[in-house]
Short mmCIF file of C-alpha atoms and ligand atoms in Angstrom, two decimals:
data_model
loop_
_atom_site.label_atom_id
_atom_site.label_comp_id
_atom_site.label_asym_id
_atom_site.label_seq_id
_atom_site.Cartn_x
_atom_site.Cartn_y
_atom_site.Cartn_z
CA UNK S 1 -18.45 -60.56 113.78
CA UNK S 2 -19.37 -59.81 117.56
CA UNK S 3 -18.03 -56.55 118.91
CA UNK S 4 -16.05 -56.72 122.26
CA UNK S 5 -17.83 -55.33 125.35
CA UNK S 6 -16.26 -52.51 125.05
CA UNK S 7 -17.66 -48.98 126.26
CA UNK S 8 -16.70 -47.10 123.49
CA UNK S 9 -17.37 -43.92 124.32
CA UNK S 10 -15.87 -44.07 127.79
CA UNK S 11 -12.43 -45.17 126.07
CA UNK S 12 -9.52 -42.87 126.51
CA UNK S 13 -6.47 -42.37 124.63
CA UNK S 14 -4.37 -45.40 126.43
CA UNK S 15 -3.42 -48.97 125.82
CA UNK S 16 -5.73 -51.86 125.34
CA UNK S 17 -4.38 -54.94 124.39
CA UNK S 18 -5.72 -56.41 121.71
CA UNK S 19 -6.02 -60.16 120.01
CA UNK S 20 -3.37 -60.23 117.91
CA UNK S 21 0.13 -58.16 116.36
CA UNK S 22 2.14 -58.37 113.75
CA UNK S 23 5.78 -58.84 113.69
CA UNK S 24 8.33 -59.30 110.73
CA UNK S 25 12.13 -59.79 111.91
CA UNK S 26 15.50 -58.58 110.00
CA UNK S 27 18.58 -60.29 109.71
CA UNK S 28 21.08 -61.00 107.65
CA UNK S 29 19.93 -58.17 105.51
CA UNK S 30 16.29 -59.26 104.20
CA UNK S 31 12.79 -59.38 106.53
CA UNK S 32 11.53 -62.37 107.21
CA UNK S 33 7.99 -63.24 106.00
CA UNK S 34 6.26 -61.93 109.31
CA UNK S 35 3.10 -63.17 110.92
CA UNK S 36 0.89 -62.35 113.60
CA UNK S 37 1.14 -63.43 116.99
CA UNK S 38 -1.04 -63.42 120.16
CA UNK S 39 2.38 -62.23 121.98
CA UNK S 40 2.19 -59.27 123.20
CA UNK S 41 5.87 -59.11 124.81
CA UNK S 42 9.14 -58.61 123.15
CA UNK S 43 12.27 -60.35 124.94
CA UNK S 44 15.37 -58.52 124.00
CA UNK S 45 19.35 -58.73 125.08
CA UNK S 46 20.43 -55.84 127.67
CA UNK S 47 22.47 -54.45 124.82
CA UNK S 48 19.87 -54.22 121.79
CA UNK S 49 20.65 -51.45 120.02
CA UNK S 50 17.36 -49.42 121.22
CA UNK S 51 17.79 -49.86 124.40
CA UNK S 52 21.32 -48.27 124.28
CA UNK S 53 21.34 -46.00 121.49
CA UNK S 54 17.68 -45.07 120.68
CA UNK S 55 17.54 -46.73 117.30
CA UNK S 56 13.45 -46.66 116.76
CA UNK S 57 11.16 -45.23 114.36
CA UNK S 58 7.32 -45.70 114.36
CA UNK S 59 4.20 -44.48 112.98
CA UNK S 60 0.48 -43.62 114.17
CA UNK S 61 -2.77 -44.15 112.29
CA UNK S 62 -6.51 -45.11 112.74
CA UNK S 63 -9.07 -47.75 111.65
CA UNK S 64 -12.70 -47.06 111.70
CA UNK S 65 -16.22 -47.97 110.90
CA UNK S 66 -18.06 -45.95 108.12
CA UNK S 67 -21.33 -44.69 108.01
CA UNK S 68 -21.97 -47.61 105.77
CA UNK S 69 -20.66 -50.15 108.23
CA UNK S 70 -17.41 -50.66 106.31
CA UNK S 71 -13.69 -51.14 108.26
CA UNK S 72 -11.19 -48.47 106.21
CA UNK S 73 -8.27 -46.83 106.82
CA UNK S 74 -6.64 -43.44 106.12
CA UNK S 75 -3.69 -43.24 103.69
CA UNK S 76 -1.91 -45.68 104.85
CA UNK S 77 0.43 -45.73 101.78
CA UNK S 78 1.36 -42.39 103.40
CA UNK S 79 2.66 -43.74 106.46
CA UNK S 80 4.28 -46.46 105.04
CA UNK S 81 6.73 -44.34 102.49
CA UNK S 82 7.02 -41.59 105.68
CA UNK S 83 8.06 -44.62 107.69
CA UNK S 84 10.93 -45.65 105.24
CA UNK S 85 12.14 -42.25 105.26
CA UNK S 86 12.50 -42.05 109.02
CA UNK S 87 14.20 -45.39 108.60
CA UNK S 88 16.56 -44.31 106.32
CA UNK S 89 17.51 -41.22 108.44
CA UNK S 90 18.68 -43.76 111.17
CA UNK S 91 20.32 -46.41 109.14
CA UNK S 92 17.75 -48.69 109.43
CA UNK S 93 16.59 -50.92 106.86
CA UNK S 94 13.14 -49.78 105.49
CA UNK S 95 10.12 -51.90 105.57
CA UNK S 96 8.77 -52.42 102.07
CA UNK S 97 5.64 -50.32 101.45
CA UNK S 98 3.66 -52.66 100.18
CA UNK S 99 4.07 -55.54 102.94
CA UNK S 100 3.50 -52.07 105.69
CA UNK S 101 0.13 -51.58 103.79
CA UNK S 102 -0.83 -55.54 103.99
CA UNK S 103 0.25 -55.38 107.70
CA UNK S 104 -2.02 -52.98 108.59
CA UNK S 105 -4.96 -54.95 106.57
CA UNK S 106 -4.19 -58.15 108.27
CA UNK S 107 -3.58 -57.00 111.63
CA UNK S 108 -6.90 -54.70 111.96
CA UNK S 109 -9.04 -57.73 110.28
CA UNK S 110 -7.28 -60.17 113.27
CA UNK S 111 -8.57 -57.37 115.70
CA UNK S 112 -11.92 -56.63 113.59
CA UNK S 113 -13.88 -56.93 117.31
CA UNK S 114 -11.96 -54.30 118.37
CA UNK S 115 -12.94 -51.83 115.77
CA UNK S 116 -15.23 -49.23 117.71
CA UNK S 117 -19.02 -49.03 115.69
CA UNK S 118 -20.16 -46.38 113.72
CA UNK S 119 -21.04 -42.94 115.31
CA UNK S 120 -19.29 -43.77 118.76
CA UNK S 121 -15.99 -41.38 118.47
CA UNK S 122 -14.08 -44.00 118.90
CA UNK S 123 -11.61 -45.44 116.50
CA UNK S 124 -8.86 -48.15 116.38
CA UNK S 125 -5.27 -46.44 116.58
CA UNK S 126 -2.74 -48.66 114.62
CA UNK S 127 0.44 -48.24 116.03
CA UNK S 128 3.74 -49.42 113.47
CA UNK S 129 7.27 -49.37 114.89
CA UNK S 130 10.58 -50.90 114.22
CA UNK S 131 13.70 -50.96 116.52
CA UNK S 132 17.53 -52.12 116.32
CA UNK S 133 17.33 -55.59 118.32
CA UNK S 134 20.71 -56.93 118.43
CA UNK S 135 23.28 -55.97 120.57
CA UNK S 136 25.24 -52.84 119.85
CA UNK S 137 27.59 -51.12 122.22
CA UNK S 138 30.14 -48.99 119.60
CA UNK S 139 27.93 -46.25 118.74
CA UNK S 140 26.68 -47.65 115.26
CA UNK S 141 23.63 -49.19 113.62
CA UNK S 142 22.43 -52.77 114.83
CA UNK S 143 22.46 -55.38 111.64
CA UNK S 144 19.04 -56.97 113.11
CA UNK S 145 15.73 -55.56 113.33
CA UNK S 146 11.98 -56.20 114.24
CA UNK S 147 9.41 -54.57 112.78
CA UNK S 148 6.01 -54.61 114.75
CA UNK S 149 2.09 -53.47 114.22
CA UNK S 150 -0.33 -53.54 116.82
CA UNK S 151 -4.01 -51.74 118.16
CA UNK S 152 -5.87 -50.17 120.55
CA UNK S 153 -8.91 -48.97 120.88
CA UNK S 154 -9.24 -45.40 121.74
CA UNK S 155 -11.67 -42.70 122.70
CA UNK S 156 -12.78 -40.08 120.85
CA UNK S 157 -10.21 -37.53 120.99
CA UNK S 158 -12.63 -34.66 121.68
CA UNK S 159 -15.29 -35.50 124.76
CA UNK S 160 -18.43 -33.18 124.58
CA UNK S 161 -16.81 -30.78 121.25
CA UNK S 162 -14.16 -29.48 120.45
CA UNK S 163 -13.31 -26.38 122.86
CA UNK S 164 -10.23 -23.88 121.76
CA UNK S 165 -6.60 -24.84 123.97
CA UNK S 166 -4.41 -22.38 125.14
CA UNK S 167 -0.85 -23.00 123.98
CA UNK S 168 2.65 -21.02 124.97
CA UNK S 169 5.94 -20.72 123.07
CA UNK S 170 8.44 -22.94 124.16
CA UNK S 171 11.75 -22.30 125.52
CA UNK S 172 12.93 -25.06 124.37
CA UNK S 173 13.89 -26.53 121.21
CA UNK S 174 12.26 -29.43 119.08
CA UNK S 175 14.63 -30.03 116.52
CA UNK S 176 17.93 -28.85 115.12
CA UNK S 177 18.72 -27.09 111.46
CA UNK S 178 19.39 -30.59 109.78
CA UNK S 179 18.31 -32.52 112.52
CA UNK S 180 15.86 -35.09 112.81
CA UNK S 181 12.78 -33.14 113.12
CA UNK S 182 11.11 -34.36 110.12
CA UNK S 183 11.03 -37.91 110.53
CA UNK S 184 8.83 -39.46 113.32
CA UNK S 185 11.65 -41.27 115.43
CA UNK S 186 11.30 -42.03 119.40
CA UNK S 187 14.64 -39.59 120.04
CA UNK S 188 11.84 -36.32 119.29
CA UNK S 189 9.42 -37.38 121.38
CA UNK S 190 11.75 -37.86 124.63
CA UNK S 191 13.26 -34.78 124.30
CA UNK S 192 10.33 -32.97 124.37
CA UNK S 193 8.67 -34.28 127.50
CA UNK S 194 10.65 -32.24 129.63
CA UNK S 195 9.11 -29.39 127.30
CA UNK S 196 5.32 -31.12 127.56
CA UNK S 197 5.35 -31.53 131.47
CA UNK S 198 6.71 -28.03 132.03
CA UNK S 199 3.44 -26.47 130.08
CA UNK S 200 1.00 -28.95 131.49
CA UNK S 201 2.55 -27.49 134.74
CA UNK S 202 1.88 -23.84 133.92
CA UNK S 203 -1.54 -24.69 133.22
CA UNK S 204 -1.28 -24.83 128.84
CA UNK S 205 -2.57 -27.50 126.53
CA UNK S 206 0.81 -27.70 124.50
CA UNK S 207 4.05 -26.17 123.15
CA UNK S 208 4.35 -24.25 120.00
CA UNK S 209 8.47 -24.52 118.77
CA UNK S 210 9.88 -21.99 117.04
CA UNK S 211 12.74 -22.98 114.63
CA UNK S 212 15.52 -23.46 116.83
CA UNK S 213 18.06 -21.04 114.41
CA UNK S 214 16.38 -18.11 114.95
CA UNK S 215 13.46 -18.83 117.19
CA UNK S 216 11.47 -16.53 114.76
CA UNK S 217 9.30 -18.95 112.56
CA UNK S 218 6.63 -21.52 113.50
CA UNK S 219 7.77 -24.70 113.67
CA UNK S 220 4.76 -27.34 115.01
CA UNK S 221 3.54 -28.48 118.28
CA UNK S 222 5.39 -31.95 120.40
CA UNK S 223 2.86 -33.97 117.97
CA UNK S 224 1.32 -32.30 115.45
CA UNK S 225 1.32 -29.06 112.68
CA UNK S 226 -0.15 -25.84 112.34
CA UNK S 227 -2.49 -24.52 110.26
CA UNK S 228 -3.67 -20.54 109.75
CA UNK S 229 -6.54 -18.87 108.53
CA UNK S 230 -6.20 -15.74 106.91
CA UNK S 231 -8.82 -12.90 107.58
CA UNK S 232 -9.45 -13.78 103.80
CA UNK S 233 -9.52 -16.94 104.10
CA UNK S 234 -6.47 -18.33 103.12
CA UNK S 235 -5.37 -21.83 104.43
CA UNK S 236 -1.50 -21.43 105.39
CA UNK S 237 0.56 -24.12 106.94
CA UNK S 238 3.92 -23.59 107.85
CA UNK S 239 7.32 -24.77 105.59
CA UNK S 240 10.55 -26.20 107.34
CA UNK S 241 12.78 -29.22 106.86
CA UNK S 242 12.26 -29.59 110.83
CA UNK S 243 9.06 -30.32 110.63
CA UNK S 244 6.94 -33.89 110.73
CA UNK S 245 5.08 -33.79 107.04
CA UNK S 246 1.73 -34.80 108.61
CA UNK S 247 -0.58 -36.79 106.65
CA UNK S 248 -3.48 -34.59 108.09
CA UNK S 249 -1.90 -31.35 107.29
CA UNK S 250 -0.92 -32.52 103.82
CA UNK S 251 -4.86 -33.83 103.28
CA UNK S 252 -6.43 -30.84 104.61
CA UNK S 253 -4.26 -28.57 102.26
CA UNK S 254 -5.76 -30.53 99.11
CA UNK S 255 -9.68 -30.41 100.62
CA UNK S 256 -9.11 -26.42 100.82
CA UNK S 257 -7.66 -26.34 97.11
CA UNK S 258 -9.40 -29.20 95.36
CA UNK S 259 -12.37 -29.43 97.36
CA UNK S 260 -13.40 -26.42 99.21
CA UNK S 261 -11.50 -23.75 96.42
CA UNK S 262 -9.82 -22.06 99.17
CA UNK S 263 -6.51 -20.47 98.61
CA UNK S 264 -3.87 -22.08 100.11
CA UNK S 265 0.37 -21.23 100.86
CA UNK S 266 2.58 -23.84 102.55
CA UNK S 267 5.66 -21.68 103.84
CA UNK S 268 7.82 -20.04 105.98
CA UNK S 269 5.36 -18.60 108.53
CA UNK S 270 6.77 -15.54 111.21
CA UNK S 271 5.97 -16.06 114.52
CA UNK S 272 5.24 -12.13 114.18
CA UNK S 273 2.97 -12.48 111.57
CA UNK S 274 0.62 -15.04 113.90
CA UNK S 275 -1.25 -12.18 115.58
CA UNK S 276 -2.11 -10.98 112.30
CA UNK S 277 -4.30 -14.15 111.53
CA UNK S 278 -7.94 -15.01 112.16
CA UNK S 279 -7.66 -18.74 113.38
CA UNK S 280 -5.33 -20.75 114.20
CA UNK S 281 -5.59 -25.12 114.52
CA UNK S 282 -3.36 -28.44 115.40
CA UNK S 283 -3.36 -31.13 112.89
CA UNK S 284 -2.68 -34.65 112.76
CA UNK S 285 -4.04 -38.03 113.25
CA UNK S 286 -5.28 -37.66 116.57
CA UNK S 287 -7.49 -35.29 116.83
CA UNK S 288 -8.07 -34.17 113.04
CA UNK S 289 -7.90 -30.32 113.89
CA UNK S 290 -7.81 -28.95 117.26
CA UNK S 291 -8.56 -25.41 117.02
CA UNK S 292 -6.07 -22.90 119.28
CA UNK S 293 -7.77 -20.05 121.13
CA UNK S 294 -5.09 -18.24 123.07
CA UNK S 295 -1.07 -18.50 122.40
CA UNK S 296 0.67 -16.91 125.30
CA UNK S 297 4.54 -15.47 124.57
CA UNK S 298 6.33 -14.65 127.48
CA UNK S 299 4.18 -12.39 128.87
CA UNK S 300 2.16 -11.58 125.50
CA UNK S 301 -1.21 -13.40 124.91
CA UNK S 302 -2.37 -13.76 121.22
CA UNK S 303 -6.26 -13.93 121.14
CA UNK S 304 -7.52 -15.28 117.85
CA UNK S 305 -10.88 -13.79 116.63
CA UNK S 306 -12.76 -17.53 116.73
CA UNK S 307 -12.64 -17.03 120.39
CA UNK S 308 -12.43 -19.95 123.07
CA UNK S 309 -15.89 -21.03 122.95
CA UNK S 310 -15.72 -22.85 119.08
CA UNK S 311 -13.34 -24.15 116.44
CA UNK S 312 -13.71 -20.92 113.35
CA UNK S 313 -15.88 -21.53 110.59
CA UNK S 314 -13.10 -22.07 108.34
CA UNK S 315 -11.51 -24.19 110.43
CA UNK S 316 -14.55 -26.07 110.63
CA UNK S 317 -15.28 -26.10 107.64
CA UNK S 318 -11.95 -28.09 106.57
CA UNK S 319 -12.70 -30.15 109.96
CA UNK S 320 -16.32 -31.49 108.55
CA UNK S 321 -14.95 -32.25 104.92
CA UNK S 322 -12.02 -34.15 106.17
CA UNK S 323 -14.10 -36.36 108.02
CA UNK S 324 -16.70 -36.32 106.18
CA UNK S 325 -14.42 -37.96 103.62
CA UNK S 326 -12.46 -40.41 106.62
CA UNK S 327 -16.20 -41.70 107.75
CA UNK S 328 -17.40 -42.16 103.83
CA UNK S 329 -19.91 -39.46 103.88
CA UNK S 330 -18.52 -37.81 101.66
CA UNK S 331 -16.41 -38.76 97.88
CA UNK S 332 -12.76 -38.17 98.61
CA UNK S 333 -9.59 -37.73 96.10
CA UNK S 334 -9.04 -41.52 94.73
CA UNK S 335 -7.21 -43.68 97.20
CA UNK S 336 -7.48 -41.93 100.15
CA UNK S 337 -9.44 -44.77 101.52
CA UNK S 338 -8.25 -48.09 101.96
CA UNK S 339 -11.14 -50.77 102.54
CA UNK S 340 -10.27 -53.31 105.19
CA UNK S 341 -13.44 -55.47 105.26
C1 PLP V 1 5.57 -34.16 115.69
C2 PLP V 1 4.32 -34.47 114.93
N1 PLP V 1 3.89 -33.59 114.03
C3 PLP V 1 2.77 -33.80 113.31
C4 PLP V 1 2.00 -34.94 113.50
C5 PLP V 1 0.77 -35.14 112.69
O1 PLP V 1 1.03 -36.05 111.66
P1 PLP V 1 -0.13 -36.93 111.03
O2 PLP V 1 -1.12 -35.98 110.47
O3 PLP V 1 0.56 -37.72 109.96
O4 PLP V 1 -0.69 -37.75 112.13
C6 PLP V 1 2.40 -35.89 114.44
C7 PLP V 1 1.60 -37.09 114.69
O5 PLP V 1 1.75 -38.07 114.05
C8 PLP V 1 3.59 -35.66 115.16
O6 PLP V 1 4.01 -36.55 116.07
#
């Protein structure tokens, strides 16, 4: 298969359209078979019930070529069951797991050209979503849905290494005690532009939340979680039912224990407690792990020991084994890979 003239590792993290998408409709309370379609536009009545009441959930992963020239994917099985659970938070119907995993098969083999090679940074961002489409105006759930995959090409997240960010505590809040914090619905993400713009503004790379209770225990970032380092060496990532479960956080926890025979605690972490460790990283699909340098609190900076130059050895440590296992250079837990072609 010939590779679109693409230059791969001038790609940024935006919106290429690609060949071909994949859309399954609901109605009448079962999906439809679904296909793929060359369409790239969705006509909807003024009164579908996203438009008007923010009915959407949606999910983020990445396609890629091994070392070994193969097309895989990442857990998708993961995304799939964390996308019914978002679903079900918001009354929608879920997408069957199974037909989410097939999706993703057929709709990255349809846009196989678009997969970036081997050793270029780049990768192929899958993008799942599903929306209320009929017209609601009572404040209720819509009774028809589409569910959609497509793909884009993107950039390698990191240009020229990974280099430390400088984050701030937010004054604002994420989510809410019983909220919807943990599933990945559109509603999170526009509240916390405001939140994303004001930081860019003041010169930081992103917001670290607090739980919004207390404003005393770290909650994640506008798009991904946390993990710690000990200055023993402990992995810790932080436990709340406001948080996104990220696949990447929930990977990297079993490559410290299983793999790397690290110690590891998932819970409640103390925003006091955070000066105390020895590095500090981001997680999720985007960038893997992006290490944090500097969080600044009102005043307060917190310097971790790794410095602002390079990610911690720990941290890298976790980094190389996770993709060593993503790019197939390295024997991951069973099923963690899913061959596309
Ligand atoms: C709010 C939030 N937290 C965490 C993550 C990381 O999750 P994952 O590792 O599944 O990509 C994401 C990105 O998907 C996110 O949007």
């Amino acid at each position: 298969m010939e590779k679109k003239d693409i230059d791969w590792s001038n790609l940024g993290f935006g919106y290429v359209k690609t060949d071909k998408r994949y859309v399954s409709n609901y109605k009448d309370g079962s999906w439809d078979e679904g296909c793929l379609t060359e369409d790239a536009n969705i006509v909807l009545n003024e009164c579908a019930g996203v438009l008007q009441y923010a009915q959407t959930v949606f999910e983020g992963l990445k396609a890629y070529t091994t070392e070994d020239g193969r097309i895989v994917c990442f857990r998708p099985d993961l995304n799939a069951a964390r996308m019914v659970d978002s679903a079900k938070r918001l009354e929608m119907p879920a997408f069957p797991e199974d037909r989410f995993v097939e999706a993703v098969v057929e709709t990255v083999k349809a846009n196989a050209a678009y997969v970036p090679p081997y050793g270029s940074g780049a990768t192929l961002y899958i993008r799942p979503y599903m929306f209320g489409s009929n017209p609601v105006i009572g404040v209720k759930p819509a009774n028809e849905y589409q569910f959609r995959m497509f793909c884009t090409p993107v950039g390698p997240y990191f240009k020229g290494g990974a280099k430390p960010i400088t984050i701030k505590v937010s004054d604002f809040d994420r989510a809410a005690p019983h909220g919807t914090g943990h599933i990945k619905a559109g509603l999170n993400y526009a509240m916390s532009l405001h939140a994303i713009v004001t930081a860019h503004a003041e010169g930081f790379d992103e917001n670290m939340y607090l739980d919004a209770a207390t404003r005393t225990k770290v909650e994640e970032t506008g798009g991904a979680n946390f993990i710690f380092i000990t200055k023993d060496g402990t992995l810790v990532t932080p436990k709340s039912d406001s948080i996104l479960p990220s696949i990447t956080r929930r990977s990297l926890v079993d490559v410290a224990s299983k793999i790397l025979g690290m110690k590891v605690e998932h819970r409640e972490v103390y925003f006091d407690e955070v000066k105390d460790f020895a590095e500090c990283g981001l997680c999720g699909t985007a960038a893997v792990i992006s290490p944090v340098g500097k969080i600044y609190d009102h005043g307060k900076e917190i310097c971790f020991p790794s410095g602002m130059e390079d990610m911690g050895p720990v941290t890298k440590k976790l980094y190389d084994t996770l993709t060593g296992i993503q790019m197939g250079r390295i024997e991951g837990p069973e099923g963690w890979i899913k061959e596309i072609m």
